[in-house]
Amino acid sequence: MLNFYLSKLRFSYAKQAMLIVAVLCIPAMTIANDTINTVSFAKRAVGVIAGKVIDEKGESIPGATIRIAGQTTGAQSSMDGSFSFNVQPGTYTVEVSYISYQTKRITEVVVKSGEVTNLTISLKPQSSDLKEVVITSTYNKASSEGLYTRQKNAASITNGISAEQIAKTPDANVGQSLKRISGISTFDNKYVIVRGISERYNVATLDGTPQPSTDFTRRNFSFDLIPSEIIEGITVVKTITPDLPVGFAGGLVQVTTRDIPTRNFISFGMGTGINDQSTGRNFLSGKRGKNDYFGFDDGTRKMAGYLKATEGHNAPGRDGGYTEGDYEFSKQFTNNWNLYKYKALPNQNYSLAFGQSLNLKTPGNRIGYIVALNYRNSQTITHVENRRDLFSVNEKLLPLFGEGPIGTGRVYNFNTTYGGIINLGYRSQKNQISLRNSYSRIFNNPLTDVFGYDNNLSDEMISPSVAPSTERIITEPDFLGLLQNKLQGEHQLSTVKLVWDVSRTNVSRQRKDMLRRQLDNSNQAFGNYFYDVVSDQATTVFPLSRQAFTLDQTDYNYSVSGSKALIKEGPFANTFKMGYVGFSKKQSNTFVTAYLRPTGAVASTTFNATKSQIEDVHDADLFGENRLVYDVNPFGINEYSGKSSFHAGYAMIDQKLWGKLRAIGGLRVEYFKLFLIGDAITSINGLFSPETNIIPQEKDIDKAYRVLPSANFTYALTDEINLRTAYSQSMVRPEFNERSLTTNFNSDLLADISGNIIVSTKVDSYDFRAEWFPGAGEVVSAGAFYKYMDRPLELVKQSAQALYAYNNSEWAKSYGIEAEVRKNLGFINEDLPLLKRFVVFSNATVLRSEVLGVYGTSLVPVDAVNRPNDYFLQNKISKQTRPLYGQTPFLVNGGLEYNGDIFGINIVHNHTGRKFYILTDDLSLNEYEAPYDQTDVQLNANIFNKKGKIRLNLGNLFNNTNFFYNGQASYENIDPNGPELGKKLKPGFSDGYEKEDFVTFKRRMGRNVTVSLNYSF
């Protein structure tokens, strides 16, 4: 097993390893003349003062002097403003100075043996009419400035969450943590929605590099791929500046991995936990491979030695007849239809991290590295009730079931997740070079087993008084890996600061041997009387099929910028910045379906009469003439490949006006091109006769070049209060799958998803926010925003078909208000020190949106006389507006934490309002996720002289039912005599859940109880 795992890594990532070795030579050559300081952080007799020096804009200050007042002990800050030096335990006053800035003294800085005292300091420029100003503050206040400097002094409007805050929740990955941030909600704890705008309009970056889509049918990034243990923090940028790597409409989610440490350390952690409806219970699964716990397949899920269209469908004149070659092909398929019962084991997780930071002989010069690894395995059972698709009975029979289920079952999910980082860096006063490497992998293996009543059967077979008629089993072994290597540098060249980076990101996703199975119970006797059936008339993945999917995408991202202070000091100081960002993407995508079918009507009758289960008869004798065959139809092979490139140049100025107003504005010129083999236009023309030629309209062709302005203004009402406003234009570009007619089956929606003739979306954004930072660890803010989206792209279900397609709507408007509070309770009574240990926090967002959509298309002649064969595809404009797909009208997070010297407690509650989940061309059939509440509690204690911490997490404490519904009873036709004008809400009804609405799906995920131990030395 271990040999296989190491071999897989060696062959898969040999090129990446060579790249790492090569770039490591760069810092090695740079520091060749520097000698490592022999004073070691490992000496337990001393402590460490470390941190960062920044200016009022949040920019690092290299070359600042940090020293103990009255002593020579100290250091100079490196290129990124960081510093670190050893000092004997005690209480000190630290003095920080830099030319043209006000000197700052921080008193009551306590240094303990073997510990690091973090001290982040913000300096202000010195006024021209003052010779010297010295600002004095206490250690706590200075640390508070450092905590909120990034949000307070950021050019954009931002919100975020730190690694320390994440550690106080049961969240195992970034996807689970995102919903804690103001204005953020998620789908399935992995796909992010920012300000009510769906996942495709939001961008993820990892260490500053844009991440590719991890989905094969939709544009989104699966944030559950990143373990929380390897990250330093998450920041959501909500307004645009010209130097950001890519445009967005909702937000830019910046995930930063752990940085080079300020002291040498080793830490490890381990944990285990149970789910109250999973652990110790029977767990249904396909056959497990010996490497499942490592997240790799060992060949267990091999479908066949090769996949191709069966010859019977390709050979002309054969009328669908199969060949001996087809039968031999079918015999290569392994028998993976067996189901096995295991016992669901407790969750387990392990982490290890170590790092080293060494001062070099030259003051301010340092080298360091950090390595962090994390592993997690969970086995969970989710209870589900299904009233969708096959299990959706007609209105006449609904009273028989009342609120009870029509389809009921379990989702058994085996999950292995692990990730790691290796980050290295060299820092001096004028240069900084770092190499950041990260790898994450998820193996998800859900098996869904649902029993219910087939809505296609006669009425007497659909009743809770008889046993279910149908069983559906779906397995989806899903392997997803993300590898990123990034080299970046910062250099102070005289008066110009040069910043550059280059990175390679690869996402690889495989779904191997996905089994789709529908069994019958014609006698409807209670008990295990279900058997498999085959049909030569089947047009969907049921009753029996196997599917395989492969996605591979490699992105190269690069950027360079130069900035220079034109006016260095005074009330009109400014900085001018110019730069370039670009990327090159290459993707290939293959999706194959093999249908298990009879070779004809006689074979169908013969097999079905046996009432057998497929795993009992699946052998070589099953395949042949008048028996069965694995049929791979040419239309069941969906594949495409494509390339895209993006280049943007920008110029911007960061201007101070009268010392109080900061204006950051500029222009960005973008070039974008996407080339796709088999794009929508080509594919549509292939479906028509040679006499019909579809010509795209001008509005359906993306302009190669765009000029996009942006401006952010911040007025410092006081040192603690900011008033912000911003305006920007941005472009959200399409992905490969959105422009391809290739269809892939989406298991969440139980339908195929297809691209279309679509264009980029242009977004105009307006923002306002007021921020107050009243004290240490505190913030109070409120704001509002408005966005206008031209040609927004949405995923729309096509009538009653099991098919979704992308459409550009005409326009959308989205607007809302946000508020956040984090306040220490010490202000209630300063004479009660205990209150200072309590912090109350909350954020709330109210969102609204409006969309003018389209439904269907029609052919319009370009010129009936001179060009009789040429046609436009004309969209039909909707007669009414509706909310934006993905909209959540109300979000709130709140909680209370107590931080004691030994014990601590953190209570967090999340409420998500109803969420627009499925968009159809009939408003009454749109599906929503009902409001959902989740409460989590953590108890923690410091042990082993505060070097260790034990945490007890209670997740999803109340195990609320999560359900979905549509508003069939809430709508009526605008025109009572016909549906042509569409539908409208009945008087007194809304899109919120009404008693008469139809519940389509329910699930309960269980309570989680976990305990973990972390220790650092």
mmCIF file with all atom_site columns, N, CA and C in Angstrom, residues 551-593:
data_model
loop_
_atom_site.group_PDB
_atom_site.id
_atom_site.type_symbol
_atom_site.label_atom_id
_atom_site.label_alt_id
_atom_site.label_comp_id
_atom_site.label_asym_id
_atom_site.label_entity_id
_atom_site.label_seq_id
_atom_site.pdbx_PDB_ins_code
_atom_site.Cartn_x
_atom_site.Cartn_y
_atom_site.Cartn_z
_atom_site.occupancy
_atom_site.B_iso_or_equiv
_atom_site.pdbx_formal_charge
_atom_site.auth_seq_id
_atom_site.auth_comp_id
_atom_site.auth_asym_id
_atom_site.auth_atom_id
_atom_site.pdbx_PDB_model_num
ATOM 1   N N  . LEU A 1 551 ? -11.625 15.185 -15.439 1.00 0.00 ? 551 LEU A N  1
ATOM 2   C CA . LEU A 1 551 ? -11.345 16.593 -15.717 1.00 0.00 ? 551 LEU A CA 1
ATOM 3   C C  . LEU A 1 551 ? -9.906  16.873 -15.331 1.00 0.00 ? 551 LEU A C  1
ATOM 4   N N  . ASP A 1 552 ? -9.198  17.536 -16.222 1.00 0.00 ? 552 ASP A N  1
ATOM 5   C CA . ASP A 1 552 ? -7.830  17.939 -15.920 1.00 0.00 ? 552 ASP A CA 1
ATOM 6   C C  . ASP A 1 552 ? -7.624  19.357 -16.429 1.00 0.00 ? 552 ASP A C  1
ATOM 7   N N  . GLN A 1 553 ? -7.206  20.238 -15.545 1.00 0.00 ? 553 GLN A N  1
ATOM 8   C CA . GLN A 1 553 ? -6.978  21.632 -15.935 1.00 0.00 ? 553 GLN A CA 1
ATOM 9   C C  . GLN A 1 553 ? -5.694  22.125 -15.296 1.00 0.00 ? 553 GLN A C  1
ATOM 10  N N  . THR A 1 554 ? -4.905  22.813 -16.099 1.00 0.00 ? 554 THR A N  1
ATOM 11  C CA . THR A 1 554 ? -3.676  23.432 -15.623 1.00 0.00 ? 554 THR A CA 1
ATOM 12  C C  . THR A 1 554 ? -3.706  24.916 -15.951 1.00 0.00 ? 554 THR A C  1
ATOM 13  N N  . ASP A 1 555 ? -3.480  25.725 -14.936 1.00 0.00 ? 555 ASP A N  1
ATOM 14  C CA . ASP A 1 555 ? -3.453  27.176 -15.092 1.00 0.00 ? 555 ASP A CA 1
ATOM 15  C C  . ASP A 1 555 ? -2.044  27.688 -14.800 1.00 0.00 ? 555 ASP A C  1
ATOM 16  N N  . TYR A 1 556 ? -1.618  28.636 -15.610 1.00 0.00 ? 556 TYR A N  1
ATOM 17  C CA . TYR A 1 556 ? -0.392  29.380 -15.332 1.00 0.00 ? 556 TYR A CA 1
ATOM 18  C C  . TYR A 1 556 ? -0.788  30.835 -15.098 1.00 0.00 ? 556 TYR A C  1
ATOM 19  N N  . ASN A 1 557 ? -0.461  31.353 -13.927 1.00 0.00 ? 557 ASN A N  1
ATOM 20  C CA . ASN A 1 557 ? -0.765  32.736 -13.579 1.00 0.00 ? 557 ASN A CA 1
ATOM 21  C C  . ASN A 1 557 ? 0.536   33.502 -13.377 1.00 0.00 ? 557 ASN A C  1
ATOM 22  N N  . TYR A 1 558 ? 0.526   34.773 -13.769 1.00 0.00 ? 558 TYR A N  1
ATOM 23  C CA . TYR A 1 558 ? 1.731   35.582 -13.645 1.00 0.00 ? 558 TYR A CA 1
ATOM 24  C C  . TYR A 1 558 ? 1.340   37.042 -13.485 1.00 0.00 ? 558 TYR A C  1
ATOM 25  N N  . SER A 1 559 ? 2.162   37.762 -12.751 1.00 0.00 ? 559 SER A N  1
ATOM 26  C CA . SER A 1 559 ? 1.902   39.190 -12.563 1.00 0.00 ? 559 SER A CA 1
ATOM 27  C C  . SER A 1 559 ? 3.193   39.904 -12.232 1.00 0.00 ? 559 SER A C  1
ATOM 28  N N  . VAL A 1 560 ? 3.221   41.197 -12.521 1.00 0.00 ? 560 VAL A N  1
ATOM 29  C CA . VAL A 1 560 ? 4.346   42.044 -12.164 1.00 0.00 ? 560 VAL A CA 1
ATOM 30  C C  . VAL A 1 560 ? 3.812   43.459 -11.982 1.00 0.00 ? 560 VAL A C  1
ATOM 31  N N  . SER A 1 561 ? 4.343   44.171 -11.004 1.00 0.00 ? 561 SER A N  1
ATOM 32  C CA . SER A 1 561 ? 3.906   45.546 -10.775 1.00 0.00 ? 561 SER A CA 1
ATOM 33  C C  . SER A 1 561 ? 5.054   46.355 -10.214 1.00 0.00 ? 561 SER A C  1
ATOM 34  N N  . GLY A 1 562 ? 4.976   47.645 -10.447 1.00 0.00 ? 562 GLY A N  1
ATOM 35  C CA . GLY A 1 562 ? 5.932   48.581 -9.886  1.00 0.00 ? 562 GLY A CA 1
ATOM 36  C C  . GLY A 1 562 ? 5.198   49.751 -9.269  1.00 0.00 ? 562 GLY A C  1
ATOM 37  N N  . SER A 1 563 ? 5.600   50.154 -8.081  1.00 0.00 ? 563 SER A N  1
ATOM 38  C CA . SER A 1 563 ? 4.941   51.283 -7.417  1.00 0.00 ? 563 SER A CA 1
ATOM 39  C C  . SER A 1 563 ? 5.991   52.269 -6.926  1.00 0.00 ? 563 SER A C  1
ATOM 40  N N  . LYS A 1 564 ? 5.620   53.546 -6.928  1.00 0.00 ? 564 LYS A N  1
ATOM 41  C CA . LYS A 1 564 ? 6.552   54.614 -6.558  1.00 0.00 ? 564 LYS A CA 1
ATOM 42  C C  . LYS A 1 564 ? 5.777   55.738 -5.890  1.00 0.00 ? 564 LYS A C  1
ATOM 43  N N  . ALA A 1 565 ? 6.324   56.236 -4.800  1.00 0.00 ? 565 ALA A N  1
ATOM 44  C CA . ALA A 1 565 ? 5.730   57.376 -4.115  1.00 0.00 ? 565 ALA A CA 1
ATOM 45  C C  . ALA A 1 565 ? 6.140   58.650 -4.847  1.00 0.00 ? 565 ALA A C  1
ATOM 46  N N  . LEU A 1 566 ? 5.167   59.327 -5.478  1.00 0.00 ? 566 LEU A N  1
ATOM 47  C CA . LEU A 1 566 ? 5.460   60.580 -6.178  1.00 0.00 ? 566 LEU A CA 1
ATOM 48  C C  . LEU A 1 566 ? 5.592   61.731 -5.187  1.00 0.00 ? 566 LEU A C  1
ATOM 49  N N  . ILE A 1 567 ? 4.693   61.741 -4.195  1.00 0.00 ? 567 ILE A N  1
ATOM 50  C CA . ILE A 1 567 ? 4.797   62.693 -3.089  1.00 0.00 ? 567 ILE A CA 1
ATOM 51  C C  . ILE A 1 567 ? 4.876   61.856 -1.824  1.00 0.00 ? 567 ILE A C  1
ATOM 52  N N  . LYS A 1 568 ? 6.011   61.857 -1.140  1.00 0.00 ? 568 LYS A N  1
ATOM 53  C CA . LYS A 1 568 ? 6.252   60.927 -0.044  1.00 0.00 ? 568 LYS A CA 1
ATOM 54  C C  . LYS A 1 568 ? 5.585   61.338 1.259   1.00 0.00 ? 568 LYS A C  1
ATOM 55  N N  . GLU A 1 569 ? 5.516   62.638 1.532   1.00 0.00 ? 569 GLU A N  1
ATOM 56  C CA . GLU A 1 569 ? 5.062   63.082 2.842   1.00 0.00 ? 569 GLU A CA 1
ATOM 57  C C  . GLU A 1 569 ? 3.989   64.148 2.704   1.00 0.00 ? 569 GLU A C  1
ATOM 58  N N  . GLY A 1 570 ? 3.340   64.422 3.852   1.00 0.00 ? 570 GLY A N  1
ATOM 59  C CA . GLY A 1 570 ? 2.398   65.518 3.904   1.00 0.00 ? 570 GLY A CA 1
ATOM 60  C C  . GLY A 1 570 ? 0.974   65.088 3.639   1.00 0.00 ? 570 GLY A C  1
ATOM 61  N N  . PRO A 1 571 ? 0.056   66.064 3.659   1.00 0.00 ? 571 PRO A N  1
ATOM 62  C CA . PRO A 1 571 ? -1.377  65.757 3.521   1.00 0.00 ? 571 PRO A CA 1
ATOM 63  C C  . PRO A 1 571 ? -1.772  65.330 2.110   1.00 0.00 ? 571 PRO A C  1
ATOM 64  N N  . PHE A 1 572 ? -0.861  65.438 1.131   1.00 0.00 ? 572 PHE A N  1
ATOM 65  C CA . PHE A 1 572 ? -1.193  65.033 -0.241  1.00 0.00 ? 572 PHE A CA 1
ATOM 66  C C  . PHE A 1 572 ? -0.242  63.938 -0.740  1.00 0.00 ? 572 PHE A C  1
ATOM 67  N N  . ALA A 1 573 ? 0.259   63.139 0.172   1.00 0.00 ? 573 ALA A N  1
ATOM 68  C CA . ALA A 1 573 ? 1.156   62.039 -0.206  1.00 0.00 ? 573 ALA A CA 1
ATOM 69  C C  . ALA A 1 573 ? 0.419   61.044 -1.100  1.00 0.00 ? 573 ALA A C  1
ATOM 70  N N  . ASN A 1 574 ? 1.148   60.430 -2.003  1.00 0.00 ? 574 ASN A N  1
ATOM 71  C CA . ASN A 1 574 ? 0.507   59.468 -2.905  1.00 0.00 ? 574 ASN A CA 1
ATOM 72  C C  . ASN A 1 574 ? 1.486   58.401 -3.362  1.00 0.00 ? 574 ASN A C  1
ATOM 73  N N  . THR A 1 575 ? 0.946   57.370 -3.976  1.00 0.00 ? 575 THR A N  1
ATOM 74  C CA . THR A 1 575 ? 1.733   56.295 -4.567  1.00 0.00 ? 575 THR A CA 1
ATOM 75  C C  . THR A 1 575 ? 1.115   55.939 -5.909  1.00 0.00 ? 575 THR A C  1
ATOM 76  N N  . PHE A 1 576 ? 1.949   55.861 -6.938  1.00 0.00 ? 576 PHE A N  1
ATOM 77  C CA . PHE A 1 576 ? 1.495   55.483 -8.278  1.00 0.00 ? 576 PHE A CA 1
ATOM 78  C C  . PHE A 1 576 ? 1.925   54.046 -8.552  1.00 0.00 ? 576 PHE A C  1
ATOM 79  N N  . LYS A 1 577 ? 1.036   53.283 -9.129  1.00 0.00 ? 577 LYS A N  1
ATOM 80  C CA . LYS A 1 577 ? 1.309   51.864 -9.366  1.00 0.00 ? 577 LYS A CA 1
ATOM 81  C C  . LYS A 1 577 ? 0.870   51.472 -10.766 1.00 0.00 ? 577 LYS A C  1
ATOM 82  N N  . MET A 1 578 ? 1.712   50.729 -11.454 1.00 0.00 ? 578 MET A N  1
ATOM 83  C CA . MET A 1 578 ? 1.390   50.156 -12.759 1.00 0.00 ? 578 MET A CA 1
ATOM 84  C C  . MET A 1 578 ? 1.722   48.670 -12.717 1.00 0.00 ? 578 MET A C  1
ATOM 85  N N  . GLY A 1 579 ? 0.972   47.894 -13.501 1.00 0.00 ? 579 GLY A N  1
ATOM 86  C CA . GLY A 1 579 ? 1.265   46.470 -13.477 1.00 0.00 ? 579 GLY A CA 1
ATOM 87  C C  . GLY A 1 579 ? 0.543   45.693 -14.554 1.00 0.00 ? 579 GLY A C  1
ATOM 88  N N  . TYR A 1 580 ? 0.823   44.409 -14.536 1.00 0.00 ? 580 TYR A N  1
ATOM 89  C CA . TYR A 1 580 ? 0.245   43.470 -15.501 1.00 0.00 ? 580 TYR A CA 1
ATOM 90  C C  . TYR A 1 580 ? -0.123  42.185 -14.767 1.00 0.00 ? 580 TYR A C  1
ATOM 91  N N  . VAL A 1 581 ? -1.286  41.622 -15.086 1.00 0.00 ? 581 VAL A N  1
ATOM 92  C CA . VAL A 1 581 ? -1.673  40.297 -14.609 1.00 0.00 ? 581 VAL A CA 1
ATOM 93  C C  . VAL A 1 581 ? -2.167  39.488 -15.799 1.00 0.00 ? 581 VAL A C  1
ATOM 94  N N  . GLY A 1 582 ? -1.945  38.201 -15.762 1.00 0.00 ? 582 GLY A N  1
ATOM 95  C CA . GLY A 1 582 ? -2.382  37.357 -16.864 1.00 0.00 ? 582 GLY A CA 1
ATOM 96  C C  . GLY A 1 582 ? -2.472  35.915 -16.453 1.00 0.00 ? 582 GLY A C  1
ATOM 97  N N  . PHE A 1 583 ? -3.170  35.136 -17.275 1.00 0.00 ? 583 PHE A N  1
ATOM 98  C CA . PHE A 1 583 ? -3.207  33.696 -17.057 1.00 0.00 ? 583 PHE A CA 1
ATOM 99  C C  . PHE A 1 583 ? -3.376  32.979 -18.385 1.00 0.00 ? 583 PHE A C  1
ATOM 100 N N  . SER A 1 584 ? -3.011  31.716 -18.375 1.00 0.00 ? 584 SER A N  1
ATOM 101 C CA . SER A 1 584 ? -3.211  30.813 -19.494 1.00 0.00 ? 584 SER A CA 1
ATOM 102 C C  . SER A 1 584 ? -3.778  29.523 -18.934 1.00 0.00 ? 584 SER A C  1
ATOM 103 N N  . LYS A 1 585 ? -4.918  29.062 -19.488 1.00 0.00 ? 585 LYS A N  1
ATOM 104 C CA . LYS A 1 585 ? -5.581  27.866 -18.989 1.00 0.00 ? 585 LYS A CA 1
ATOM 105 C C  . LYS A 1 585 ? -5.697  26.823 -20.099 1.00 0.00 ? 585 LYS A C  1
ATOM 106 N N  . LYS A 1 586 ? -5.612  25.588 -19.682 1.00 0.00 ? 586 LYS A N  1
ATOM 107 C CA . LYS A 1 586 ? -5.825  24.483 -20.605 1.00 0.00 ? 586 LYS A CA 1
ATOM 108 C C  . LYS A 1 586 ? -6.617  23.415 -19.880 1.00 0.00 ? 586 LYS A C  1
ATOM 109 N N  . GLN A 1 587 ? -7.729  22.985 -20.488 1.00 0.00 ? 587 GLN A N  1
ATOM 110 C CA . GLN A 1 587 ? -8.597  22.009 -19.831 1.00 0.00 ? 587 GLN A CA 1
ATOM 111 C C  . GLN A 1 587 ? -9.031  20.933 -20.805 1.00 0.00 ? 587 GLN A C  1
ATOM 112 N N  . SER A 1 588 ? -9.127  19.715 -20.301 1.00 0.00 ? 588 SER A N  1
ATOM 113 C CA . SER A 1 588 ? -9.743  18.613 -21.042 1.00 0.00 ? 588 SER A CA 1
ATOM 114 C C  . SER A 1 588 ? -10.778 17.961 -20.143 1.00 0.00 ? 588 SER A C  1
ATOM 115 N N  . ASN A 1 589 ? -11.863 17.493 -20.759 1.00 0.00 ? 589 ASN A N  1
ATOM 116 C CA . ASN A 1 589 ? -13.000 16.985 -20.010 1.00 0.00 ? 589 ASN A CA 1
ATOM 117 C C  . ASN A 1 589 ? -13.603 15.820 -20.778 1.00 0.00 ? 589 ASN A C  1
ATOM 118 N N  . THR A 1 590 ? -13.765 14.687 -20.108 1.00 0.00 ? 590 THR A N  1
ATOM 119 C CA . THR A 1 590 ? -14.354 13.508 -20.747 1.00 0.00 ? 590 THR A CA 1
ATOM 120 C C  . THR A 1 590 ? -15.388 12.900 -19.817 1.00 0.00 ? 590 THR A C  1
ATOM 121 N N  . PHE A 1 591 ? -16.549 12.574 -20.380 1.00 0.00 ? 591 PHE A N  1
ATOM 122 C CA . PHE A 1 591 ? -17.635 11.976 -19.614 1.00 0.00 ? 591 PHE A CA 1
ATOM 123 C C  . PHE A 1 591 ? -18.244 10.869 -20.467 1.00 0.00 ? 591 PHE A C  1
ATOM 124 N N  . VAL A 1 592 ? -18.231 9.639  -19.944 1.00 0.00 ? 592 VAL A N  1
ATOM 125 C CA . VAL A 1 592 ? -18.683 8.481  -20.718 1.00 0.00 ? 592 VAL A CA 1
ATOM 126 C C  . VAL A 1 592 ? -19.744 7.727  -19.932 1.00 0.00 ? 592 VAL A C  1
ATOM 127 N N  . THR A 1 593 ? -20.807 7.325  -20.619 1.00 0.00 ? 593 THR A N  1
ATOM 128 C CA . THR A 1 593 ? -21.866 6.515  -20.022 1.00 0.00 ? 593 THR A CA 1
ATOM 129 C C  . THR A 1 593 ? -21.971 5.187  -20.752 1.00 0.00 ? 593 THR A C  1
#
